[in-house]
Short mmCIF file of C-alpha atoms in Angstrom, two decimals:
data_model
loop_
_atom_site.label_atom_id
_atom_site.label_comp_id
_atom_site.label_asym_id
_atom_site.label_seq_id
_atom_site.Cartn_x
_atom_site.Cartn_y
_atom_site.Cartn_z
CA MET A 251 0.00 0.00 0.00
CA ASN A 252 1.33 3.46 -0.88
CA THR A 253 1.94 5.66 2.13
CA ASN A 254 3.39 9.07 2.84
CA ASP A 255 6.21 9.92 5.26
CA ASN A 256 3.81 9.78 8.20
CA ASN A 257 2.77 6.26 7.23
CA GLN A 258 -0.72 7.46 6.28
CA PRO A 259 -2.57 6.01 3.25
CA MET A 260 -2.13 8.08 0.10
CA GLN A 261 -5.04 6.53 -1.78
CA GLU A 262 -7.27 9.30 -3.08
CA SER A 263 -11.03 8.84 -3.15
CA LYS A 264 -11.20 9.78 -6.83
CA GLN A 265 -9.01 6.82 -7.77
CA ALA A 266 -11.84 4.42 -6.99
CA VAL A 267 -13.91 6.08 -9.72
CA TYR A 268 -11.14 5.98 -12.33
CA GLN A 269 -10.11 2.40 -11.55
CA LEU A 270 -13.58 0.87 -11.45
CA TYR A 271 -13.99 0.91 -15.24
CA ASP A 272 -10.65 -0.81 -15.84
CA ALA A 273 -11.14 -3.27 -12.98
CA TYR A 274 -14.59 -4.33 -14.17
CA GLY A 275 -13.39 -4.56 -17.77
CA LYS A 276 -10.36 -6.69 -16.93
CA ASP A 277 -12.35 -8.99 -14.67
CA SER A 278 -15.04 -9.49 -17.32
CA LEU A 279 -12.63 -10.15 -20.19
CA ASN A 280 -10.72 -12.68 -18.09
CA HIS A 281 -13.74 -14.98 -18.37
CA ASP A 282 -13.18 -17.20 -21.41
CA ASP A 283 -16.77 -17.17 -22.66
CA ILE A 284 -17.16 -13.41 -22.36
CA LEU A 285 -13.88 -12.68 -24.13
CA ILE A 286 -14.59 -15.13 -26.95
CA ASP A 287 -18.09 -13.72 -27.48
CA CYS A 288 -16.56 -10.24 -27.78
CA PHE A 289 -14.34 -11.55 -30.56
CA LYS A 290 -17.20 -13.35 -32.30
CA MET A 291 -19.26 -10.17 -32.28
CA ARG A 292 -16.55 -7.88 -33.60
CA LEU A 293 -13.83 -9.65 -35.57
CA ASN A 294 -13.87 -10.19 -39.32
CA LYS A 295 -15.63 -13.44 -40.23
CA SER A 296 -12.70 -14.75 -42.30
CA LEU A 297 -10.36 -14.25 -39.32
CA LEU A 298 -12.80 -15.98 -36.95
CA GLU A 299 -12.81 -19.06 -39.18
CA ARG A 300 -9.05 -19.43 -38.77
CA ILE A 301 -8.99 -19.19 -34.95
CA ASP A 302 -9.15 -22.27 -32.73
CA PHE A 303 -11.01 -20.85 -29.74
CA THR A 304 -10.33 -23.96 -27.65
CA THR A 305 -6.66 -22.94 -27.43
CA LEU A 306 -7.22 -19.66 -25.57
CA ALA A 307 -4.34 -18.74 -23.29
CA PHE A 308 -4.02 -15.56 -21.24
CA ILE A 309 -0.57 -13.98 -21.24
CA SER A 310 0.98 -11.87 -18.48
CA THR A 311 0.19 -8.23 -19.16
CA GLU A 312 3.39 -6.95 -17.55
CA PHE A 313 6.53 -6.26 -19.55
CA ILE A 314 9.90 -5.56 -17.94
CA ILE A 315 12.63 -3.91 -19.99
CA ASP A 316 15.76 -5.62 -18.70
CA ASP A 317 18.25 -2.90 -19.51
CA GLU A 318 16.05 -0.10 -18.18
CA LEU A 319 14.10 -1.95 -15.45
CA VAL A 320 11.00 -0.17 -16.68
CA ARG A 321 7.62 -1.86 -16.22
CA TYR A 322 4.86 -1.61 -18.79
CA GLN A 323 1.36 -2.81 -17.97
CA SER A 324 -1.32 -3.60 -20.52
CA ASP A 325 -4.93 -4.60 -19.77
CA ILE A 326 -5.60 -7.93 -21.52
CA ILE A 327 -3.26 -10.06 -23.63
CA CYS A 328 -4.32 -13.44 -24.97
CA ARG A 329 -3.22 -15.97 -27.58
CA PHE A 330 -4.95 -18.50 -29.85
CA SER A 331 -3.73 -21.10 -32.30
CA ILE A 332 -4.74 -20.49 -35.91
CA ASP A 333 -4.63 -22.39 -39.19
CA ASN A 334 -4.95 -25.86 -37.63
CA LYS A 335 -2.51 -24.95 -34.85
CA SER A 336 0.38 -24.25 -37.23
CA ALA A 337 0.66 -20.65 -36.03
CA VAL A 338 -0.55 -18.34 -33.27
CA ILE A 339 -2.27 -14.98 -33.07
CA TYR A 340 -2.02 -12.55 -30.16
CA PHE A 341 -4.56 -9.94 -29.11
CA ILE A 342 -3.72 -6.92 -26.98
CA ILE A 343 -6.87 -5.27 -25.60
CA GLU A 344 -6.67 -1.87 -23.98
CA LEU A 345 -9.69 -0.54 -22.09
CA GLN A 346 -10.08 3.21 -22.53
CA SER A 347 -12.70 5.58 -21.14
CA THR A 348 -11.09 8.82 -22.38
CA PRO A 349 -9.80 9.64 -25.89
CA ASP A 350 -6.04 9.26 -26.31
CA ARG A 351 -4.40 10.88 -29.34
CA HIS A 352 -1.40 8.58 -28.90
CA MET A 353 -3.27 5.30 -28.48
CA ALA A 354 -1.82 3.85 -31.71
CA ASP A 355 1.69 4.60 -30.50
CA ARG A 356 1.05 3.05 -27.08
CA LEU A 357 -0.42 -0.14 -28.54
CA ASP A 358 2.41 -0.36 -31.07
CA GLU A 359 4.89 -0.21 -28.20
CA TYR A 360 3.05 -3.01 -26.39
CA ALA A 361 3.12 -5.06 -29.61
CA LEU A 362 6.88 -4.62 -29.94
CA LEU A 363 7.41 -5.69 -26.32
CA LEU A 364 5.17 -8.72 -26.82
CA THR A 365 7.08 -9.63 -30.00
CA ARG A 366 10.36 -9.55 -28.07
CA LYS A 367 8.84 -11.73 -25.35
CA HIS A 368 7.46 -14.25 -27.88
CA LYS A 369 10.71 -14.57 -29.84
CA LYS A 370 12.66 -15.48 -26.70
CA GLY A 371 10.69 -18.73 -26.47
CA ASP A 372 10.22 -19.43 -30.18
CA GLN A 373 12.88 -21.40 -32.07
CA THR A 374 11.97 -19.87 -35.42
CA LYS A 375 12.52 -16.33 -34.07
CA MET A 376 9.72 -15.23 -36.41
CA ARG A 377 7.45 -12.36 -35.42
CA PRO A 378 3.95 -13.46 -34.39
CA PHE A 379 0.84 -11.78 -35.75
CA ILE A 380 -0.46 -9.36 -33.14
CA LEU A 381 -3.77 -7.52 -33.37
CA PRO A 382 -4.02 -4.52 -31.01
CA ILE A 383 -7.54 -3.55 -29.93
CA CYS A 384 -8.89 -0.56 -28.05
CA MET A 385 -12.26 -1.05 -26.35
CA TYR A 386 -13.42 2.52 -25.94
CA ASN A 387 -16.19 3.85 -23.75
CA GLY A 388 -16.28 7.64 -23.74
CA GLN A 389 -18.72 10.50 -23.62
CA VAL A 390 -18.47 10.93 -27.40
CA ALA A 391 -17.30 8.85 -30.34
CA TYR A 392 -13.55 8.21 -30.49
CA PRO A 393 -12.17 11.40 -32.13
CA TYR A 394 -8.62 10.40 -33.16
CA SER A 395 -7.02 8.32 -35.87
CA THR A 396 -6.45 4.62 -35.22
CA TYR A 397 -3.35 4.62 -37.47
CA LEU A 398 0.23 4.90 -36.32
CA TYR A 399 1.13 7.45 -38.99
CA ALA A 400 -0.95 10.01 -37.08
CA CYS A 401 1.49 9.73 -34.14
CA VAL A 402 4.68 10.65 -36.04
CA THR A 403 6.13 14.08 -36.73
CA SER A 404 5.45 13.84 -40.49
CA PRO A 405 2.16 11.99 -40.83
CA ASP A 406 1.84 12.78 -44.55
CA LEU A 407 5.15 11.06 -45.32
CA ALA A 408 4.37 8.12 -43.05
CA LYS A 409 0.99 7.66 -44.70
CA GLU A 410 2.39 7.93 -48.23
CA TYR A 411 5.25 5.51 -47.65
CA GLY A 412 3.34 2.78 -45.95
CA ARG A 413 3.49 3.29 -42.18
CA LEU A 414 -0.19 2.47 -41.88
CA ASP A 415 -0.05 0.15 -38.86
CA GLY A 416 -2.95 0.80 -36.56
CA PHE A 417 -5.28 -0.78 -34.06
CA GLU A 418 -8.81 -2.12 -34.18
CA LEU A 419 -11.29 0.16 -32.44
CA TRP A 420 -14.26 -1.25 -30.54
CA ASP A 421 -16.19 1.95 -29.93
CA LEU A 422 -19.13 1.26 -27.63
CA THR A 423 -20.58 4.71 -28.34
CA GLN A 424 -21.42 3.50 -31.86
CA HIS A 425 -23.77 0.75 -30.68
CA THR A 426 -27.21 0.82 -29.09
CA ILE A 427 -27.98 -1.17 -25.96
CA ASP A 428 -30.15 -3.51 -28.03
CA GLU A 429 -27.31 -4.18 -30.49
CA LEU A 430 -24.87 -5.01 -27.72
CA LEU A 431 -27.28 -7.33 -25.89
CA GLN A 432 -28.52 -9.08 -29.03
CA GLN A 433 -25.20 -9.49 -30.82
CA GLY A 434 -22.78 -9.79 -27.93
CA GLY A 435 -23.73 -13.21 -26.58
CA LYS A 436 -22.42 -13.62 -23.03
CA SER A 437 -20.43 -10.41 -23.46
CA GLY A 438 -23.56 -8.37 -24.21
CA LEU A 439 -24.34 -7.37 -20.62
CA PHE A 440 -20.72 -6.46 -19.94
CA GLN A 441 -20.51 -4.25 -23.01
CA ALA A 442 -23.87 -2.60 -22.38
CA LEU A 443 -22.93 -1.81 -18.77
CA LEU A 444 -19.63 -0.29 -19.87
CA LYS A 445 -21.44 1.82 -22.42
CA GLN A 446 -23.82 3.17 -19.78
CA GLY A 447 -21.11 3.66 -17.18
CA LYS A 448 -20.36 7.21 -18.28
CA CYS A 449 -23.92 8.44 -17.75
CA GLY A 450 -24.68 6.15 -14.79
CA GLU A 451 -28.01 4.95 -16.20
CA PHE A 452 -28.42 1.17 -16.13
CA LEU A 453 -32.18 0.75 -15.75
CA GLU A 454 -32.73 0.33 -19.50
CA VAL A 455 -30.08 -2.39 -19.67
CA LEU A 456 -31.52 -4.36 -16.75
CA GLN A 457 -35.05 -4.04 -18.13
CA LYS A 458 -33.94 -5.71 -21.37
CA VAL A 459 -32.20 -8.80 -19.97
CA THR A 460 -33.90 -11.99 -18.77
CA PRO A 461 -33.31 -14.38 -15.86
CA ALA A 462 -32.25 -17.04 -18.38
CA TYR A 463 -29.57 -14.72 -19.73
CA ILE A 464 -28.22 -13.86 -16.27
CA GLN A 465 -28.19 -17.54 -15.29
CA GLN A 466 -25.72 -18.44 -18.06
CA LEU A 467 -23.14 -15.91 -16.85
CA PRO A 468 -20.32 -16.78 -14.40
CA ARG A 469 -21.37 -16.20 -10.78
CA SER A 470 -18.43 -13.93 -9.99
CA HIS A 471 -19.19 -11.86 -13.10
CA VAL A 472 -22.76 -11.30 -11.92
CA ARG A 473 -21.51 -10.22 -8.48
CA ASN A 474 -18.94 -7.86 -9.96
CA SER A 475 -21.53 -6.46 -12.36
CA ALA A 476 -23.65 -5.61 -9.33
CA VAL A 477 -20.68 -3.83 -7.74
CA TYR A 478 -20.04 -1.88 -10.92
CA ILE A 479 -23.71 -0.94 -11.35
CA TYR A 480 -24.06 0.18 -7.75
CA HIS A 481 -21.03 2.45 -7.79
CA LYS A 482 -21.51 3.89 -11.27
CA SER A 483 -25.28 4.45 -11.02
CA LYS A 484 -26.77 7.85 -10.47
CA PRO A 485 -27.48 8.14 -6.73
CA GLU A 486 -31.22 8.09 -7.20
CA GLN A 487 -31.07 4.93 -9.35
CA GLY A 488 -28.62 2.72 -7.45
CA ALA A 489 -31.11 0.98 -5.17
CA GLU A 490 -33.63 0.41 -7.98
CA CYS A 491 -30.94 -1.04 -10.26
CA LEU A 492 -29.90 -3.54 -7.61
CA ARG A 493 -33.52 -4.47 -6.98
CA LEU A 494 -34.02 -5.21 -10.69
CA LEU A 495 -30.81 -7.21 -10.88
CA SER A 496 -31.78 -9.17 -7.77
CA GLU A 497 -35.09 -10.12 -9.40
CA LEU A 498 -33.19 -11.46 -12.42
CA ILE A 499 -30.92 -13.67 -10.33
CA ARG A 500 -32.33 -17.13 -9.70
CA GLU A 501 -29.47 -18.49 -7.60
CA LYS A 502 -30.18 -17.75 -3.95
CA THR A 503 -26.60 -17.29 -2.74
CA VAL A 504 -25.74 -14.86 -5.52
CA LYS A 505 -28.97 -12.94 -4.95
CA GLU A 506 -28.23 -12.57 -1.24
CA ASP A 507 -24.64 -11.56 -1.91
CA VAL A 508 -25.68 -8.77 -4.25
CA MET A 509 -28.03 -7.12 -1.78
CA SER A 510 -26.11 -7.62 1.46
CA TYR A 511 -22.85 -6.57 -0.14
CA ALA A 512 -24.23 -3.26 -1.42
CA ASP A 513 -25.76 -2.37 1.93
CA SER A 514 -22.65 -3.14 3.93
CA LEU A 515 -20.36 -1.29 1.54
CA ARG A 516 -22.28 1.93 1.16
CA TYR A 517 -23.36 2.47 4.73
CA GLN A 518 -20.69 0.74 6.76
CA GLY A 519 -17.63 1.99 4.90
CA VAL A 520 -17.81 5.01 2.64
CA GLU A 521 -20.51 6.90 4.52
CA GLU A 522 -18.71 6.41 7.84
CA GLY A 523 -15.57 7.74 6.21
CA LYS A 524 -17.36 10.84 4.96
CA GLN A 525 -18.75 11.59 8.40
CA LEU A 526 -15.30 11.17 9.94
CA GLY A 527 -13.85 13.51 7.32
CA MET A 528 -16.48 16.20 7.85
CA LYS A 529 -15.86 16.12 11.61
CA LYS A 530 -12.13 16.52 11.13
CA GLY A 531 -12.69 19.28 8.57
CA LYS A 532 -14.78 21.27 11.02
CA GLN A 533 -12.05 20.96 13.63
CA LEU A 534 -9.53 22.44 11.21
CA GLY A 535 -11.81 25.45 10.87
CA MET A 536 -11.24 26.37 7.23
CA LYS A 537 -12.62 25.45 3.86
CA GLU A 538 -9.46 23.73 2.63
CA GLY A 539 -9.15 21.79 5.85
CA LYS A 540 -12.73 20.61 5.63
CA GLN A 541 -12.24 19.32 2.09
CA LEU A 542 -9.01 17.60 3.07
CA GLY A 543 -10.75 16.01 6.03
CA ILE A 544 -13.55 14.69 3.85
CA GLU A 545 -11.13 13.15 1.37
CA GLU A 546 -9.02 11.55 4.10
CA GLY A 547 -12.16 10.28 5.78
CA VAL A 548 -13.39 8.70 2.55
CA THR A 549 -10.01 7.05 2.13
CA ARG A 550 -10.12 5.62 5.66
CA GLY A 551 -13.67 4.46 5.06
CA ILE A 552 -12.60 2.61 1.90
CA LEU A 553 -9.73 0.90 3.70
CA GLN A 554 -11.99 -0.07 6.61
CA THR A 555 -14.56 -1.43 4.16
CA ALA A 556 -11.89 -3.58 2.52
CA LYS A 557 -10.89 -4.96 5.93
CA ASN A 558 -14.52 -5.72 6.80
CA LEU A 559 -15.11 -7.52 3.50
CA LEU A 560 -11.92 -9.55 3.95
CA ARG A 561 -13.17 -10.68 7.36
CA GLN A 562 -16.47 -11.69 5.76
CA GLY A 563 -14.64 -13.86 3.22
CA VAL A 564 -15.67 -11.83 0.17
CA GLU A 565 -13.69 -12.68 -2.99
CA MET A 566 -10.64 -10.49 -3.61
CA GLY A 567 -11.80 -9.55 -7.13
CA THR A 568 -15.08 -8.24 -5.75
CA ILE A 569 -13.30 -6.17 -3.09
CA LEU A 570 -10.96 -4.66 -5.70
CA LEU A 571 -13.91 -3.65 -7.83
CA ALA A 572 -15.80 -2.23 -4.89
CA THR A 573 -13.04 -0.14 -3.37
CA GLY A 574 -10.77 0.78 -6.26
CA LEU A 575 -7.74 -0.38 -4.28
CA GLN A 576 -4.76 -1.91 -6.04
CA ARG A 577 -4.16 -5.65 -5.62
CA GLU A 578 -0.90 -4.95 -3.75
CA GLN A 579 -2.75 -2.73 -1.26
CA LEU A 580 -5.36 -5.41 -0.61
CA LEU A 581 -2.72 -8.09 -0.15
CA GLN A 582 -1.00 -5.87 2.39
CA LEU A 583 -4.27 -5.42 4.30
CA GLN A 584 -4.72 -9.17 4.21
CA GLU A 585 -1.23 -9.70 5.64
CA GLN A 586 -1.98 -7.27 8.47
CA ARG A 587 -4.88 -9.51 9.52
CA CYS A 588 -2.64 -12.60 9.78
#
């Protein structure tokens, strides 16, 4: 866990908001069926016919540059065999909720690092085929070029002389909720929830899915979807969204987890932290002090919530989604309990 010189947590309350999108996206795409259904919805049909989906393997998303000791972290990297297992294809998926003018450059760098990693274990030393993908969920349609030539100092020359490498864009803003649910298979709910995450309105999504659809999804994915919905919903819609989701869930244990979890998190942790922060802010007697107190109180509330959920035996993935903490921070809290 990151701390300052006084050994106080440095986690800012805003980080939970920024990390929730990535955490939910990574957790969802790490389910085989959900990831494969994303591919089946979006990839070119001729490419799909060449992929052996039974050979899915997830690859470590961390790259370490030996000579520089620099760490690079991607979101999702996976590999499949193609052409009757005579070759492989890699996919690098980056989850993005804000436009990035340099996304093509970033994904190209990841692809080069992955190529280096692959060649170390491949006798042929041939470069593998890598398809970079950006799954984008923003307020507006993705505004920048997906081609690498747009990231160089002379884009006209790069474009003219063949530097056209780019990435595949999965822009959720270009699809309706109905399209995502109907065409996305098991990934439909995940994609629809990501799309609505920016505006915090999930009622329409939940009104369009059925108990049979929810029942086919992994249990942990349903729980984490509830966490995501609860924290990204507009305040006046959160309780209603969870009620609708609970009605869709047929499995008793999952249903109970969804409701009890939300209650304990909101009222036991974050709200207590806010009250503690407001009290400290008043004691400081100035506007800046009050705001600082609120933020520190929220942080303490989040940490206390994580401790409470650990004691209750809640899955680590669910706690990470709920609190926005990093995995290292949660592991450290877990060690403190031992």
